[in-house]
mmCIF file of C-alpha atoms and ligand atoms in Angstrom:
data_model
loop_
_atom_site.group_PDB
_atom_site.id
_atom_site.type_symbol
_atom_site.label_atom_id
_atom_site.label_comp_id
_atom_site.label_asym_id
_atom_site.label_seq_id
_atom_site.Cartn_x
_atom_site.Cartn_y
_atom_site.Cartn_z
ATOM 1 C CA THR A 40 12.762 -11.680 -16.146
ATOM 2 C CA CYS A 41 14.430 -11.518 -19.541
ATOM 3 C CA SER A 42 17.018 -13.817 -21.074
ATOM 4 C CA LYS A 43 18.539 -11.227 -23.431
ATOM 5 C CA SER A 44 21.908 -9.935 -22.220
ATOM 6 C CA ASP A 45 20.878 -6.283 -22.661
ATOM 7 C CA CYS A 46 17.709 -6.700 -20.656
ATOM 8 C CA PRO A 47 18.235 -6.047 -16.921
ATOM 9 C CA LYS A 48 16.429 -8.074 -14.312
ATOM 10 C CA MET A 49 13.539 -6.050 -12.883
ATOM 11 C CA SER A 50 15.220 -6.026 -9.478
ATOM 12 C CA ASN A 51 18.225 -4.205 -10.962
ATOM 13 C CA THR A 52 16.152 -1.207 -12.062
ATOM 14 C CA GLU A 53 15.803 0.401 -8.631
ATOM 15 C CA ARG A 54 16.872 4.050 -8.691
ATOM 16 C CA THR A 55 18.022 6.573 -6.119
ATOM 17 C CA PHE A 56 18.666 10.298 -6.059
ATOM 18 C CA ILE A 57 22.233 11.131 -5.036
ATOM 19 C CA ALA A 58 23.534 14.701 -4.895
ATOM 20 C CA VAL A 59 26.890 16.297 -4.206
ATOM 21 C CA LYS A 60 26.021 19.278 -2.017
ATOM 22 C CA PRO A 61 27.604 22.746 -2.504
ATOM 23 C CA ASP A 62 30.438 22.009 -0.040
ATOM 24 C CA GLY A 63 31.289 18.802 -1.926
ATOM 25 C CA VAL A 64 31.394 20.717 -5.214
ATOM 26 C CA HIS A 65 33.523 23.547 -3.759
ATOM 27 C CA ARG A 66 35.917 21.012 -2.238
ATOM 28 C CA GLY A 67 36.419 19.222 -5.556
ATOM 29 C CA LEU A 68 34.925 15.923 -4.393
ATOM 30 C CA VAL A 69 32.496 15.396 -7.295
ATOM 31 C CA GLY A 70 34.736 12.932 -9.132
ATOM 32 C CA LYS A 71 35.547 10.899 -6.035
ATOM 33 C CA ILE A 72 31.872 10.552 -5.129
ATOM 34 C CA ILE A 73 30.886 9.552 -8.671
ATOM 35 C CA ALA A 74 33.782 7.074 -8.776
ATOM 36 C CA ARG A 75 32.553 5.218 -5.706
ATOM 37 C CA PHE A 76 29.148 4.562 -7.259
ATOM 38 C CA GLU A 77 30.668 3.641 -10.630
ATOM 39 C CA GLU A 78 33.234 1.322 -9.061
ATOM 40 C CA ARG A 79 30.576 -0.394 -6.970
ATOM 41 C CA GLY A 80 28.816 -1.366 -10.200
ATOM 42 C CA PHE A 81 25.853 0.991 -10.158
ATOM 43 C CA LYS A 82 24.713 2.626 -13.398
ATOM 44 C CA LEU A 83 24.580 6.402 -13.830
ATOM 45 C CA VAL A 84 21.328 7.313 -15.609
ATOM 46 C CA ALA A 85 21.123 11.097 -15.024
ATOM 47 C CA LEU A 86 23.506 13.876 -14.021
ATOM 48 C CA LYS A 87 23.465 17.680 -14.010
ATOM 49 C CA GLN A 88 24.918 20.626 -12.128
ATOM 50 C CA LEU A 89 22.559 23.313 -10.933
ATOM 51 C CA THR A 90 22.157 25.917 -8.238
ATOM 52 C CA ALA A 91 18.865 25.064 -6.571
ATOM 53 C CA SER A 92 16.374 27.742 -5.526
ATOM 54 C CA LYS A 93 15.208 27.937 -1.920
ATOM 55 C CA ALA A 94 11.672 27.074 -3.076
ATOM 56 C CA HIS A 95 12.923 23.937 -4.829
ATOM 57 C CA LEU A 96 14.899 22.869 -1.754
ATOM 58 C CA GLU A 97 11.962 23.538 0.594
ATOM 59 C CA VAL A 98 9.979 20.945 -1.383
ATOM 60 C CA HIS A 99 12.908 18.517 -1.501
ATOM 61 C CA TYR A 100 13.292 18.733 2.295
ATOM 62 C CA GLN A 101 9.532 19.122 3.007
ATOM 63 C CA ASP A 102 9.618 16.448 5.736
ATOM 64 C CA LEU A 103 12.124 18.536 7.733
ATOM 65 C CA LYS A 104 10.326 21.886 7.566
ATOM 66 C CA ASP A 105 9.599 22.000 11.319
ATOM 67 C CA LYS A 106 13.178 21.190 12.362
ATOM 68 C CA PRO A 107 15.243 23.960 13.961
ATOM 69 C CA PHE A 108 18.029 23.461 11.420
ATOM 70 C CA PHE A 109 15.680 23.836 8.414
ATOM 71 C CA PRO A 110 16.514 27.522 7.615
ATOM 72 C CA SER A 111 20.275 26.915 7.804
ATOM 73 C CA LEU A 112 19.901 23.728 5.744
ATOM 74 C CA ILE A 113 18.087 25.637 2.970
ATOM 75 C CA GLU A 114 20.705 28.422 3.151
ATOM 76 C CA TYR A 115 23.567 25.895 2.866
ATOM 77 C CA MET A 116 21.997 23.898 0.063
ATOM 78 C CA SER A 117 21.165 27.010 -2.014
ATOM 79 C CA SER A 118 24.593 28.616 -1.459
ATOM 80 C CA GLY A 119 26.244 27.141 -4.552
ATOM 81 C CA PRO A 120 26.025 24.519 -7.248
ATOM 82 C CA ILE A 121 24.862 20.980 -6.579
ATOM 83 C CA VAL A 122 25.634 17.941 -8.720
ATOM 84 C CA ALA A 123 22.375 15.997 -8.976
ATOM 85 C CA MET A 124 22.422 12.361 -10.089
ATOM 86 C CA VAL A 125 20.258 9.301 -10.500
ATOM 87 C CA TRP A 126 21.963 5.937 -9.928
ATOM 88 C CA GLN A 127 20.403 2.598 -10.774
ATOM 89 C CA GLY A 128 20.975 -0.951 -9.573
ATOM 90 C CA LEU A 129 20.049 -3.722 -7.181
ATOM 91 C CA ASP A 130 19.119 -2.308 -3.772
ATOM 92 C CA VAL A 131 20.735 1.019 -4.728
ATOM 93 C CA VAL A 132 18.634 3.094 -2.312
ATOM 94 C CA LYS A 133 19.798 1.192 0.760
ATOM 95 C CA GLN A 134 23.332 0.648 -0.531
ATOM 96 C CA GLY A 135 23.608 4.337 -1.430
ATOM 97 C CA ARG A 136 22.815 5.273 2.165
ATOM 98 C CA VAL A 137 25.430 2.821 3.437
ATOM 99 C CA MET A 138 28.011 4.301 1.055
ATOM 100 C CA LEU A 139 27.189 7.866 2.211
ATOM 101 C CA GLY A 140 27.488 7.030 5.919
ATOM 102 C CA ALA A 141 25.541 8.498 8.831
ATOM 103 C CA THR A 142 23.960 11.963 8.716
ATOM 104 C CA ASN A 143 26.524 13.117 11.294
ATOM 105 C CA PRO A 144 29.943 12.512 9.704
ATOM 106 C CA LEU A 145 31.532 11.981 13.125
ATOM 107 C CA ALA A 146 29.276 8.927 13.447
ATOM 108 C CA SER A 147 30.169 7.680 9.954
ATOM 109 C CA ALA A 148 32.594 4.798 9.593
ATOM 110 C CA PRO A 149 35.831 5.401 7.681
ATOM 111 C CA GLY A 150 35.302 3.992 4.201
ATOM 112 C CA THR A 151 31.996 5.826 3.809
ATOM 113 C CA ILE A 152 31.880 9.091 1.870
ATOM 114 C CA ARG A 153 30.995 11.222 4.896
ATOM 115 C CA GLY A 154 33.320 9.179 7.112
ATOM 116 C CA ASP A 155 36.230 9.873 4.777
ATOM 117 C CA PHE A 156 35.568 13.471 3.710
ATOM 118 C CA ALA A 157 33.420 15.317 6.257
ATOM 119 C CA ILE A 158 33.280 16.310 9.926
ATOM 120 C CA GLN A 159 30.012 18.150 10.667
ATOM 121 C CA THR A 160 26.332 17.393 9.950
ATOM 122 C CA GLY A 161 25.745 20.822 8.405
ATOM 123 C CA ARG A 162 28.610 20.233 5.916
ATOM 124 C CA ASN A 163 28.138 16.549 5.131
ATOM 125 C CA ILE A 164 28.817 16.942 1.363
ATOM 126 C CA CYS A 165 26.259 14.528 -0.081
ATOM 127 C CA HIS A 166 22.603 13.559 -0.170
ATOM 128 C CA GLY A 167 21.008 10.163 -0.755
ATOM 129 C CA SER A 168 17.343 9.165 -0.762
ATOM 130 C CA ASP A 169 16.331 7.238 2.365
ATOM 131 C CA ALA A 170 13.660 4.913 0.866
ATOM 132 C CA VAL A 171 12.357 3.772 -2.509
ATOM 133 C CA ASP A 172 9.270 6.004 -2.179
ATOM 134 C CA SER A 173 11.283 9.115 -1.360
ATOM 135 C CA ALA A 174 13.762 8.244 -4.119
ATOM 136 C CA ASN A 175 10.964 8.213 -6.690
ATOM 137 C CA ARG A 176 9.587 11.498 -5.357
ATOM 138 C CA GLU A 177 13.031 13.142 -5.333
ATOM 139 C CA ILE A 178 13.966 11.901 -8.837
ATOM 140 C CA ALA A 179 10.721 13.374 -10.219
ATOM 141 C CA HIS A 180 11.396 16.627 -8.336
ATOM 142 C CA TRP A 181 14.949 17.096 -9.678
ATOM 143 C CA PHE A 182 14.742 15.589 -13.171
ATOM 144 C CA LYS A 183 12.430 15.749 -16.144
ATOM 145 C CA GLN A 184 11.616 12.374 -17.645
ATOM 146 C CA GLU A 185 13.715 13.169 -20.757
ATOM 147 C CA GLU A 186 16.778 13.917 -18.606
ATOM 148 C CA ILE A 187 16.878 10.298 -17.401
ATOM 149 C CA ASN A 188 18.654 7.905 -19.744
ATOM 150 C CA ASP A 189 17.172 4.455 -19.789
ATOM 151 C CA TYR A 190 20.029 2.676 -21.587
ATOM 152 C CA ALA A 191 21.045 -0.954 -21.731
ATOM 153 C CA SER A 192 24.401 -1.912 -20.238
ATOM 154 C CA PRO A 193 25.184 -5.529 -21.188
ATOM 155 C CA PHE A 194 28.569 -5.373 -19.432
ATOM 156 C CA ILE A 195 26.963 -4.482 -16.097
ATOM 157 C CA ASN A 196 24.149 -6.976 -16.648
ATOM 158 C CA SER A 197 26.598 -9.839 -17.256
ATOM 159 C CA TRP A 198 29.599 -8.941 -15.101
ATOM 160 C CA VAL A 199 28.178 -7.109 -12.090
ATOM 161 C CA TYR A 200 25.130 -9.349 -11.675
ATOM 162 C CA GLU A 201 25.180 -13.149 -11.649
HETATM 163 N N1 UDP B 156 20.988 18.421 9.069
HETATM 164 C C1 UDP B 156 21.502 19.394 9.891
HETATM 165 N N2 UDP B 156 21.377 19.244 11.259
HETATM 166 C C2 UDP B 156 20.765 18.171 11.808
HETATM 167 C C3 UDP B 156 20.242 17.182 10.969
HETATM 168 C C4 UDP B 156 20.363 17.328 9.604
HETATM 169 O O1 UDP B 156 22.054 20.384 9.411
HETATM 170 O O2 UDP B 156 20.694 18.083 13.043
HETATM 171 C C5 UDP B 156 21.120 18.558 7.613
HETATM 172 C C6 UDP B 156 22.205 17.645 7.039
HETATM 173 O O3 UDP B 156 22.837 18.344 5.959
HETATM 174 C C7 UDP B 156 21.410 16.476 6.529
HETATM 175 C C8 UDP B 156 20.148 17.167 6.026
HETATM 176 O O4 UDP B 156 19.906 18.200 6.973
HETATM 177 O O5 UDP B 156 22.097 15.758 5.517
HETATM 178 C C9 UDP B 156 18.934 16.310 5.900
HETATM 179 O O6 UDP B 156 18.686 15.681 7.138
HETATM 180 P P1 UDP B 156 18.309 14.131 7.208
HETATM 181 O O7 UDP B 156 17.904 13.825 8.603
HETATM 182 O O8 UDP B 156 17.339 13.813 6.110
HETATM 183 O O9 UDP B 156 19.718 13.419 6.933
HETATM 184 P P2 UDP B 156 20.272 12.623 5.654
HETATM 185 O O10 UDP B 156 19.112 11.875 5.070
HETATM 186 O O11 UDP B 156 20.849 13.635 4.699
HETATM 187 O O12 UDP B 156 21.350 11.717 6.190
HETATM 188 MG MG1 MG B 157 17.229 12.545 4.520
#
């Protein structure tokens, strides 16, 4: 713990990997998705647009490689640009998942990203890490260390956190 106003509490340094999938980019939902995380009070520490290779996505989704939908998932995710982001804040991994909604958008509550903007699982517009361990693995897979901006935000430290 640190008393300086620009020094975040250790618990506020959790990070998660959030991505707008190709359908979200094509549908012009990038800004809306970013806005929800910004408005919640989380801190954006990395962002880039890229079209991911199948090999890169096969590693990202390595835990799903035996699933029947794996080939179509890799096809979908490599079909166009993705907006890849790292968001930081207290409990951001779990809160990010809540904000995304359920994997199947028809099971997602209105007010969640998928519940407001998507209908089918194979076009669910966004990705979010499901645990702190997978978040760390995914962040290292998508971003170089120098692409992540470790900056102080005194406003967030004082006015988002008590
Ligand atoms: N997916 C799919 N069919 C399924 C389950 C998942 O096409 O039956 C896709 C969907 O795009 C999902 C992704 O595979 O977001 C990864 O699946 P996971 O179970 O990890 O869901 P998530 O963590 O994205 O909610
Ligand atoms: Mg997942």
